[in-house]
């Protein structure tokens, strides 16, 4: 690995000296690994410059995220909409300002305990709505928990 | 479009479609080419012209593609042409396209051997991922994407060193790449289902 391998980003940003630029160009011509990394950098660069040229548009996404963060359980897109709201929140009530985030972390912990078993985690599948709550409570083959205590519809705060 | 910037009139039909495509992408291609081609303005112009000319020659095919796939193709051409330029500078062999070897323009080595993740990542998804970065990384990355130099970003963000900006951008890119990879991967799995 040449020192040029570490300079790809400053090179792309045009912040290298003329001498170093020449060195990186010469290196890119011969090093496949760096050429591949540079390809990814270029793709991201083009996409970002096109997508972010309008500040108002990116601002919209930031406010959307901030709005989402204040809704418990929806901090991350990975957390199903109808995740049971009171299961973990009763263990450690999160401070109001961190509620969304804490909720998400709680969801992660929960999911690790029960890796996606449809029997005890009706909320795991995004497509299954609240009806899943009344689904037959078969024992979970992985953890042998019936999930009875979890089978409550999520309460929104 | 940046507010206040007049949009040039675009003709109807496929010529007009290409014009709209070229008008949107050309400034970005120029900005990137300027950074990587060094002092040589002619290398920069050659590179951008070569890329857009190839897009024009392939337009009948490209115009039917979804936007992200078209953008990814354009970057592949940019990358390949740029590497060509780098090799030329090393070897002193001139593979520049002129009237004698114009056929090279029609050879199309730019199709990726296999689909790459960038072909399906949309601009909205990028904006969404950027919005999830922490505040400093996000600000630095947004200012960079608007064409500001490290030193200017440092000044606007009240940071003494341009090197810090470089570090922020480094981490921003790494996070974004990971997030977009997850997005693309999820989409691919959904499609296969
Ligand atoms: Zn290398």
CSV table of C-alpha atoms and ligand atoms in Angstrom, one decimal:
chain,number,residue,atom,x,y,z
A,1,UNK,CA,0.0,0.0,0.0
A,2,UNK,CA,1.5,3.3,-1.1
A,3,UNK,CA,1.0,6.5,0.7
A,4,UNK,CA,-1.2,7.6,-2.2
A,5,UNK,CA,-3.7,5.0,-1.1
A,6,UNK,CA,-4.5,7.2,1.9
A,7,UNK,CA,-4.9,10.4,0.0
A,8,UNK,CA,-7.9,9.6,-2.2
A,9,UNK,CA,-10.4,11.8,-0.4
A,10,UNK,CA,-8.2,14.9,-0.2
A,11,UNK,CA,-7.3,14.2,-3.8
A,12,UNK,CA,-11.0,14.1,-4.8
A,13,UNK,CA,-11.6,17.3,-2.8
A,14,UNK,CA,-8.8,19.1,-4.6
A,15,UNK,CA,-6.9,19.8,-1.4
A,16,UNK,CA,-3.5,18.2,-2.3
A,17,UNK,CA,-0.5,20.0,-3.6
A,18,UNK,CA,0.2,19.8,-7.4
A,19,UNK,CA,3.0,17.4,-6.6
A,20,UNK,CA,0.9,15.1,-4.5
A,21,UNK,CA,-1.9,15.2,-7.0
A,22,UNK,CA,0.4,14.0,-9.7
A,23,UNK,CA,1.6,11.2,-7.4
A,24,UNK,CA,-2.0,10.1,-6.8
A,25,UNK,CA,-2.9,10.2,-10.5
A,26,UNK,CA,0.1,8.1,-11.3
A,27,UNK,CA,-0.9,5.6,-8.5
A,28,UNK,CA,-4.5,5.4,-9.6
A,29,UNK,CA,-3.3,4.4,-13.1
A,30,UNK,CA,-1.7,1.3,-11.7
A,31,UNK,CA,-3.4,0.3,-8.4
A,32,UNK,CA,-6.7,-1.6,-8.9
A,33,UNK,CA,-7.6,-1.5,-5.3
A,34,UNK,CA,-7.4,2.3,-5.1
A,35,UNK,CA,-9.1,2.7,-8.5
A,36,UNK,CA,-12.1,0.7,-7.1
A,37,UNK,CA,-12.2,2.8,-3.9
A,38,UNK,CA,-12.0,5.9,-6.0
A,39,UNK,CA,-14.9,4.7,-8.1
A,40,UNK,CA,-17.1,4.5,-5.0
A,41,UNK,CA,-16.0,7.9,-3.9
A,42,UNK,CA,-16.8,9.4,-7.3
A,43,UNK,CA,-20.3,7.8,-7.3
A,44,UNK,CA,-21.1,9.2,-3.8
A,45,UNK,CA,-19.6,12.6,-4.9
A,46,UNK,CA,-21.8,12.9,-8.0
A,47,UNK,CA,-24.9,11.7,-6.2
A,48,UNK,CA,-24.3,14.1,-3.3
A,49,UNK,CA,-23.6,17.1,-5.4
A,50,UNK,CA,-26.8,16.5,-7.4
A,51,UNK,CA,-28.9,15.8,-4.4
A,52,UNK,CA,-27.7,18.6,-2.1
A,53,UNK,CA,-27.6,21.4,-4.6
A,54,UNK,CA,-30.8,22.8,-3.1
A,55,UNK,CA,-30.3,23.6,0.6
A,56,UNK,CA,-34.1,23.9,1.2
A,57,UNK,CA,-34.5,20.3,0.0
A,58,UNK,CA,-31.9,18.9,2.4
A,59,UNK,CA,-33.3,21.0,5.2
A,60,UNK,CA,-36.7,19.3,4.6
A,61,UNK,CA,-35.1,15.9,5.3
A,62,UNK,CA,-33.5,17.1,8.5
A,63,UNK,CA,-36.7,18.4,9.9
A,64,UNK,CA,-38.5,15.2,8.9
A,65,UNK,CA,-35.9,13.3,10.9
A,66,UNK,CA,-36.1,15.5,13.9
A,67,UNK,CA,-39.9,15.2,13.9
A,68,UNK,CA,-39.6,11.4,13.7
A,69,UNK,CA,-37.1,11.3,16.6
A,70,UNK,CA,-39.7,12.7,19.0
A,71,UNK,CA,-42.2,9.9,18.2
A,72,UNK,CA,-41.4,6.9,20.4
A,73,UNK,CA,-40.5,3.8,18.5
A,74,UNK,CA,-40.0,5.5,15.1
A,75,UNK,CA,-36.5,6.8,15.7
A,76,UNK,CA,-35.2,4.3,13.2
A,77,UNK,CA,-36.9,3.0,10.1
A,78,UNK,CA,-36.0,-0.5,11.1
A,79,UNK,CA,-38.4,-0.4,14.1
A,80,UNK,CA,-41.9,-1.6,13.1
A,81,UNK,CA,-44.6,1.0,13.4
A,82,UNK,CA,-46.6,-1.2,15.8
A,83,UNK,CA,-43.8,-2.2,18.0
A,84,UNK,CA,-45.2,-2.9,21.5
A,85,UNK,CA,-44.9,0.4,23.2
A,86,UNK,CA,-44.9,-0.6,26.9
A,87,UNK,CA,-42.8,-3.6,27.1
A,88,UNK,CA,-39.4,-2.1,27.7
A,89,UNK,CA,-40.4,1.3,28.5
A,90,UNK,CA,-41.6,0.0,31.8
A,91,UNK,CA,-38.2,-1.3,32.7
A,92,UNK,CA,-36.3,2.0,32.3
A,93,UNK,CA,-38.4,5.0,31.5
A,94,UNK,CA,-36.4,7.1,29.0
A,95,UNK,CA,-36.1,10.8,29.6
A,96,UNK,CA,-38.6,12.6,27.5
A,97,UNK,CA,-36.0,14.2,25.2
A,98,UNK,CA,-34.4,10.8,24.5
A,99,UNK,CA,-37.5,8.9,24.2
A,100,UNK,CA,-37.3,8.0,20.6
A,101,UNK,CA,-33.7,7.0,20.7
A,102,UNK,CA,-34.0,5.0,23.9
A,103,UNK,CA,-36.9,3.3,22.4
A,104,UNK,CA,-35.0,2.2,19.5
A,105,UNK,CA,-32.2,0.8,21.6
A,106,UNK,CA,-34.8,-1.0,23.6
A,107,UNK,CA,-36.1,-2.5,20.4
A,108,UNK,CA,-32.6,-3.7,19.5
A,109,UNK,CA,-32.2,-5.4,22.8
A,110,UNK,CA,-35.5,-7.0,22.5
A,111,UNK,CA,-34.9,-8.3,19.1
A,112,UNK,CA,-31.6,-9.8,20.1
A,113,UNK,CA,-33.4,-11.9,22.7
A,114,UNK,CA,-35.8,-13.1,20.2
A,115,UNK,CA,-34.5,-13.1,16.7
A,116,UNK,CA,-37.6,-12.6,14.7
A,117,UNK,CA,-39.8,-15.4,15.7
A,118,UNK,CA,-43.2,-14.7,14.3
A,119,UNK,CA,-44.9,-16.5,17.2
A,120,UNK,CA,-43.7,-14.4,20.0
A,121,UNK,CA,-42.9,-11.3,18.1
A,122,UNK,CA,-45.9,-10.4,16.0
A,123,UNK,CA,-44.5,-6.9,15.8
A,124,UNK,CA,-41.3,-8.1,14.1
A,125,UNK,CA,-42.8,-8.3,10.7
A,126,UNK,CA,-43.5,-4.8,9.4
A,127,UNK,CA,-46.4,-6.1,7.3
A,128,UNK,CA,-48.3,-7.6,10.2
A,129,UNK,CA,-50.4,-5.0,11.8
A,130,UNK,CA,-52.1,-4.9,15.2
A,131,UNK,CA,-54.3,-7.9,14.2
A,132,UNK,CA,-51.3,-10.0,14.9
A,133,UNK,CA,-51.9,-9.3,18.6
A,134,UNK,CA,-54.8,-11.7,18.6
A,135,UNK,CA,-52.9,-14.4,16.7
A,136,UNK,CA,-52.6,-17.8,18.4
A,137,UNK,CA,-49.9,-17.7,21.0
A,138,UNK,CA,-47.8,-20.7,20.1
A,139,UNK,CA,-44.7,-21.3,22.0
A,140,UNK,CA,-41.6,-19.8,20.4
A,141,UNK,CA,-39.4,-22.6,19.1
A,142,UNK,CA,-36.2,-20.7,19.8
A,143,UNK,CA,-36.7,-19.2,23.2
A,144,UNK,CA,-39.7,-21.2,24.4
A,145,UNK,CA,-41.4,-18.1,25.6
A,146,UNK,CA,-45.0,-17.7,24.8
A,147,UNK,CA,-44.8,-14.0,24.5
A,148,UNK,CA,-48.0,-13.5,26.4
A,149,UNK,CA,-46.8,-10.5,28.2
A,150,UNK,CA,-45.7,-8.9,24.9
A,151,UNK,CA,-48.9,-9.4,23.1
A,152,UNK,CA,-50.3,-6.1,23.8
A,153,UNK,CA,-51.1,-3.5,21.3
A,154,UNK,CA,-48.6,-0.7,21.4
A,155,UNK,CA,-49.7,2.4,23.4
A,156,UNK,CA,-48.8,5.6,21.8
A,157,UNK,CA,-47.6,8.4,23.9
B,1,UNK,CA,-32.2,24.0,-9.2
B,2,UNK,CA,-30.7,26.7,-7.1
B,3,UNK,CA,-33.2,29.5,-6.6
B,4,UNK,CA,-32.5,32.5,-8.7
B,5,UNK,CA,-30.6,30.5,-11.3
B,6,UNK,CA,-32.5,30.8,-14.6
B,7,UNK,CA,-33.3,27.4,-16.2
B,8,UNK,CA,-32.5,27.5,-19.8
B,9,UNK,CA,-35.3,26.7,-22.2
B,10,UNK,CA,-35.3,23.0,-23.1
B,11,UNK,CA,-36.7,21.8,-26.4
B,12,UNK,CA,-39.3,19.0,-26.6
B,13,UNK,CA,-38.3,15.6,-27.8
B,14,UNK,CA,-35.3,13.5,-27.2
B,15,UNK,CA,-32.8,16.2,-28.1
B,16,UNK,CA,-34.4,18.3,-25.4
B,17,UNK,CA,-34.3,15.5,-22.9
B,18,UNK,CA,-30.6,15.1,-23.5
B,19,UNK,CA,-30.1,18.8,-23.2
B,20,UNK,CA,-31.8,18.8,-19.8
B,21,UNK,CA,-29.7,15.9,-18.7
B,22,UNK,CA,-26.5,17.6,-19.9
B,23,UNK,CA,-27.4,20.9,-18.3
B,24,UNK,CA,-28.0,19.4,-15.0
B,25,UNK,CA,-24.9,17.1,-14.9
B,26,UNK,CA,-22.3,19.2,-16.6
B,27,UNK,CA,-21.6,21.7,-13.8
B,28,UNK,CA,-21.1,18.8,-11.4
B,29,UNK,CA,-18.8,16.9,-13.8
B,30,UNK,CA,-16.8,20.1,-14.3
B,31,UNK,CA,-16.5,20.7,-10.5
B,32,UNK,CA,-15.3,17.1,-10.0
B,33,UNK,CA,-13.0,17.2,-13.0
B,34,UNK,CA,-11.4,20.4,-11.9
B,35,UNK,CA,-10.5,18.9,-8.5
B,36,UNK,CA,-8.9,15.8,-9.9
B,37,UNK,CA,-7.3,17.0,-13.2
B,38,UNK,CA,-5.0,19.4,-11.5
B,39,UNK,CA,-3.9,22.6,-13.1
B,40,UNK,CA,-4.6,21.5,-16.7
B,41,UNK,CA,-7.7,23.2,-17.8
B,42,UNK,CA,-7.6,21.4,-21.1
B,43,UNK,CA,-7.5,18.0,-19.4
B,44,UNK,CA,-10.5,19.0,-17.4
B,45,UNK,CA,-12.5,20.2,-20.5
B,46,UNK,CA,-11.5,17.1,-22.5
B,47,UNK,CA,-12.7,14.8,-19.8
B,48,UNK,CA,-16.1,16.5,-19.4
B,49,UNK,CA,-16.6,16.7,-23.1
B,50,UNK,CA,-15.6,13.1,-23.7
B,51,UNK,CA,-18.1,12.0,-21.0
B,52,UNK,CA,-21.0,14.0,-22.3
B,53,UNK,CA,-20.3,13.0,-25.9
B,54,UNK,CA,-20.5,9.4,-24.9
B,55,UNK,CA,-23.7,10.0,-23.1
B,56,UNK,CA,-25.1,11.6,-26.2
B,57,UNK,CA,-24.1,8.7,-28.4
B,58,UNK,CA,-25.7,6.3,-26.0
B,59,UNK,CA,-28.8,8.4,-25.3
B,60,UNK,CA,-31.3,6.3,-27.1
B,61,UNK,CA,-30.5,3.6,-24.6
B,62,UNK,CA,-29.8,5.8,-21.6
B,63,UNK,CA,-33.0,7.7,-21.8
B,64,UNK,CA,-35.1,4.7,-21.0
B,65,UNK,CA,-33.1,4.0,-17.8
B,66,UNK,CA,-34.2,5.1,-14.4
B,67,UNK,CA,-32.3,8.2,-13.1
B,68,UNK,CA,-30.1,6.5,-10.6
B,69,UNK,CA,-28.9,3.9,-13.2
B,70,UNK,CA,-28.1,6.7,-15.7
B,71,UNK,CA,-26.2,8.7,-13.1
B,72,UNK,CA,-24.2,5.6,-12.1
B,73,UNK,CA,-23.4,5.0,-15.8
B,74,UNK,CA,-22.2,8.5,-16.2
B,75,UNK,CA,-19.9,8.2,-13.2
B,76,UNK,CA,-18.5,4.9,-14.6
B,77,UNK,CA,-17.7,6.7,-17.8
B,78,UNK,CA,-16.1,9.6,-15.9
B,79,UNK,CA,-14.0,7.2,-13.9
B,80,UNK,CA,-12.9,5.1,-16.9
B,81,UNK,CA,-12.0,8.2,-18.9
B,82,UNK,CA,-10.2,9.7,-16.0
B,83,UNK,CA,-8.1,6.6,-15.4
B,84,UNK,CA,-7.3,6.6,-19.1
B,85,UNK,CA,-6.1,10.1,-18.7
B,86,UNK,CA,-3.9,9.1,-15.7
B,87,UNK,CA,-2.4,6.2,-17.7
B,88,UNK,CA,-1.8,8.5,-20.7
B,89,UNK,CA,0.1,10.9,-18.5
B,90,UNK,CA,2.3,8.0,-17.3
B,91,UNK,CA,2.9,6.3,-20.6
B,92,UNK,CA,3.0,9.2,-23.0
B,93,UNK,CA,0.8,7.3,-25.4
B,94,UNK,CA,-2.0,9.4,-26.7
B,95,UNK,CA,-5.3,7.6,-26.7
B,96,UNK,CA,-7.3,10.9,-27.0
B,97,UNK,CA,-10.2,10.6,-29.4
B,98,UNK,CA,-9.8,12.4,-32.7
B,99,UNK,CA,-11.0,11.9,-36.2
B,100,UNK,CA,-8.7,9.0,-36.7
B,101,UNK,CA,-10.0,6.8,-33.9
B,102,UNK,CA,-13.5,8.1,-33.5
B,103,UNK,CA,-14.7,4.5,-33.4
B,104,UNK,CA,-13.5,4.3,-29.8
B,105,UNK,CA,-16.4,6.4,-28.8
B,106,UNK,CA,-18.8,3.7,-29.9
B,107,UNK,CA,-17.0,0.9,-28.0
B,108,UNK,CA,-18.9,0.8,-24.8
B,109,UNK,CA,-16.8,-0.7,-22.0
B,110,UNK,CA,-18.8,1.4,-19.5
B,111,UNK,CA,-21.4,-1.1,-18.6
B,112,UNK,CA,-20.6,-2.6,-15.2
B,113,UNK,CA,-19.8,-6.3,-15.3
B,114,UNK,CA,-22.5,-6.7,-12.6
B,115,UNK,CA,-25.0,-4.2,-11.2
B,116,UNK,CA,-23.5,-2.0,-8.6
B,117,UNK,CA,-25.3,-0.6,-5.6
B,118,UNK,CA,-25.2,3.0,-6.9
B,119,UNK,CA,-27.5,2.1,-9.8
B,120,UNK,CA,-30.5,2.0,-7.5
B,121,UNK,CA,-29.8,4.7,-4.8
B,122,UNK,CA,-32.0,7.7,-5.3
B,123,UNK,CA,-31.3,11.3,-4.5
B,124,UNK,CA,-34.0,11.2,-1.8
B,125,UNK,CA,-32.3,8.3,-0.2
B,126,UNK,CA,-29.0,10.2,-0.1
B,127,UNK,CA,-30.7,13.2,1.5
B,128,UNK,CA,-32.4,11.0,4.0
B,129,UNK,CA,-29.0,9.4,4.9
B,130,UNK,CA,-27.4,12.8,5.2
B,131,UNK,CA,-30.1,13.9,7.5
B,132,UNK,CA,-29.2,11.0,9.8
B,133,UNK,CA,-25.5,12.0,10.2
B,134,UNK,CA,-24.5,13.8,13.3
B,135,UNK,CA,-24.7,17.6,13.1
B,136,UNK,CA,-21.0,18.4,12.4
B,137,UNK,CA,-20.6,15.7,9.8
B,138,UNK,CA,-23.8,16.7,8.1
B,139,UNK,CA,-23.0,20.4,7.9
B,140,UNK,CA,-19.5,19.7,6.6
B,141,UNK,CA,-20.7,17.3,4.0
B,142,UNK,CA,-23.5,19.5,2.8
B,143,UNK,CA,-21.2,22.5,2.4
B,144,UNK,CA,-18.7,20.3,0.6
B,145,UNK,CA,-21.4,19.0,-1.8
B,146,UNK,CA,-22.2,22.7,-2.6
B,147,UNK,CA,-18.6,23.1,-3.8
B,148,UNK,CA,-16.9,24.7,-0.8
B,149,UNK,CA,-13.2,24.1,-0.1
B,150,UNK,CA,-12.1,22.6,3.2
B,151,UNK,CA,-10.7,25.9,4.4
B,152,UNK,CA,-14.0,27.7,3.6
B,153,UNK,CA,-16.0,25.0,5.4
B,154,UNK,CA,-13.7,25.4,8.4
B,155,UNK,CA,-14.3,29.1,8.4
B,156,UNK,CA,-18.1,28.8,8.2
B,157,UNK,CA,-18.2,26.2,10.9
B,158,UNK,CA,-15.8,28.1,13.2
B,159,UNK,CA,-13.2,25.4,13.2
B,160,UNK,CA,-9.6,26.4,13.2
B,161,UNK,CA,-8.3,23.7,11.0
B,162,UNK,CA,-9.1,22.6,7.5
B,163,UNK,CA,-7.7,19.2,8.5
B,164,UNK,CA,-10.5,18.7,10.9
B,165,UNK,CA,-13.0,19.3,8.0
B,166,UNK,CA,-11.1,16.6,6.1
B,167,UNK,CA,-11.6,14.2,9.0
B,168,UNK,CA,-15.3,15.0,9.2
B,169,UNK,CA,-15.8,14.4,5.5
B,170,UNK,CA,-13.9,11.2,5.8
B,171,UNK,CA,-16.3,9.9,8.5
B,172,UNK,CA,-19.4,11.3,6.8
B,173,UNK,CA,-18.5,9.5,3.6
B,174,UNK,CA,-17.9,6.3,5.5
B,175,UNK,CA,-21.2,6.5,7.3
B,176,UNK,CA,-23.1,7.4,4.1
B,177,UNK,CA,-21.6,4.6,2.2
B,178,UNK,CA,-22.6,2.1,4.9
B,179,UNK,CA,-26.1,3.5,5.1
B,180,UNK,CA,-26.7,3.5,1.4
B,181,UNK,CA,-25.2,0.1,1.1
B,182,UNK,CA,-27.9,-1.1,3.6
B,183,UNK,CA,-30.6,0.7,1.6
B,184,UNK,CA,-29.5,-0.9,-1.7
B,185,UNK,CA,-29.1,-4.3,-0.2
B,186,UNK,CA,-32.6,-4.2,1.3
B,187,UNK,CA,-34.0,-3.2,-2.0
B,188,UNK,CA,-32.2,-6.0,-3.8
B,189,UNK,CA,-33.5,-8.6,-1.3
B,190,UNK,CA,-37.1,-7.2,-1.7
B,191,UNK,CA,-36.8,-7.5,-5.4
B,192,UNK,CA,-35.6,-11.1,-5.2
B,193,UNK,CA,-38.5,-12.1,-3.0
C,1,LIG,ZN1,-3.3,1.9,-4.0
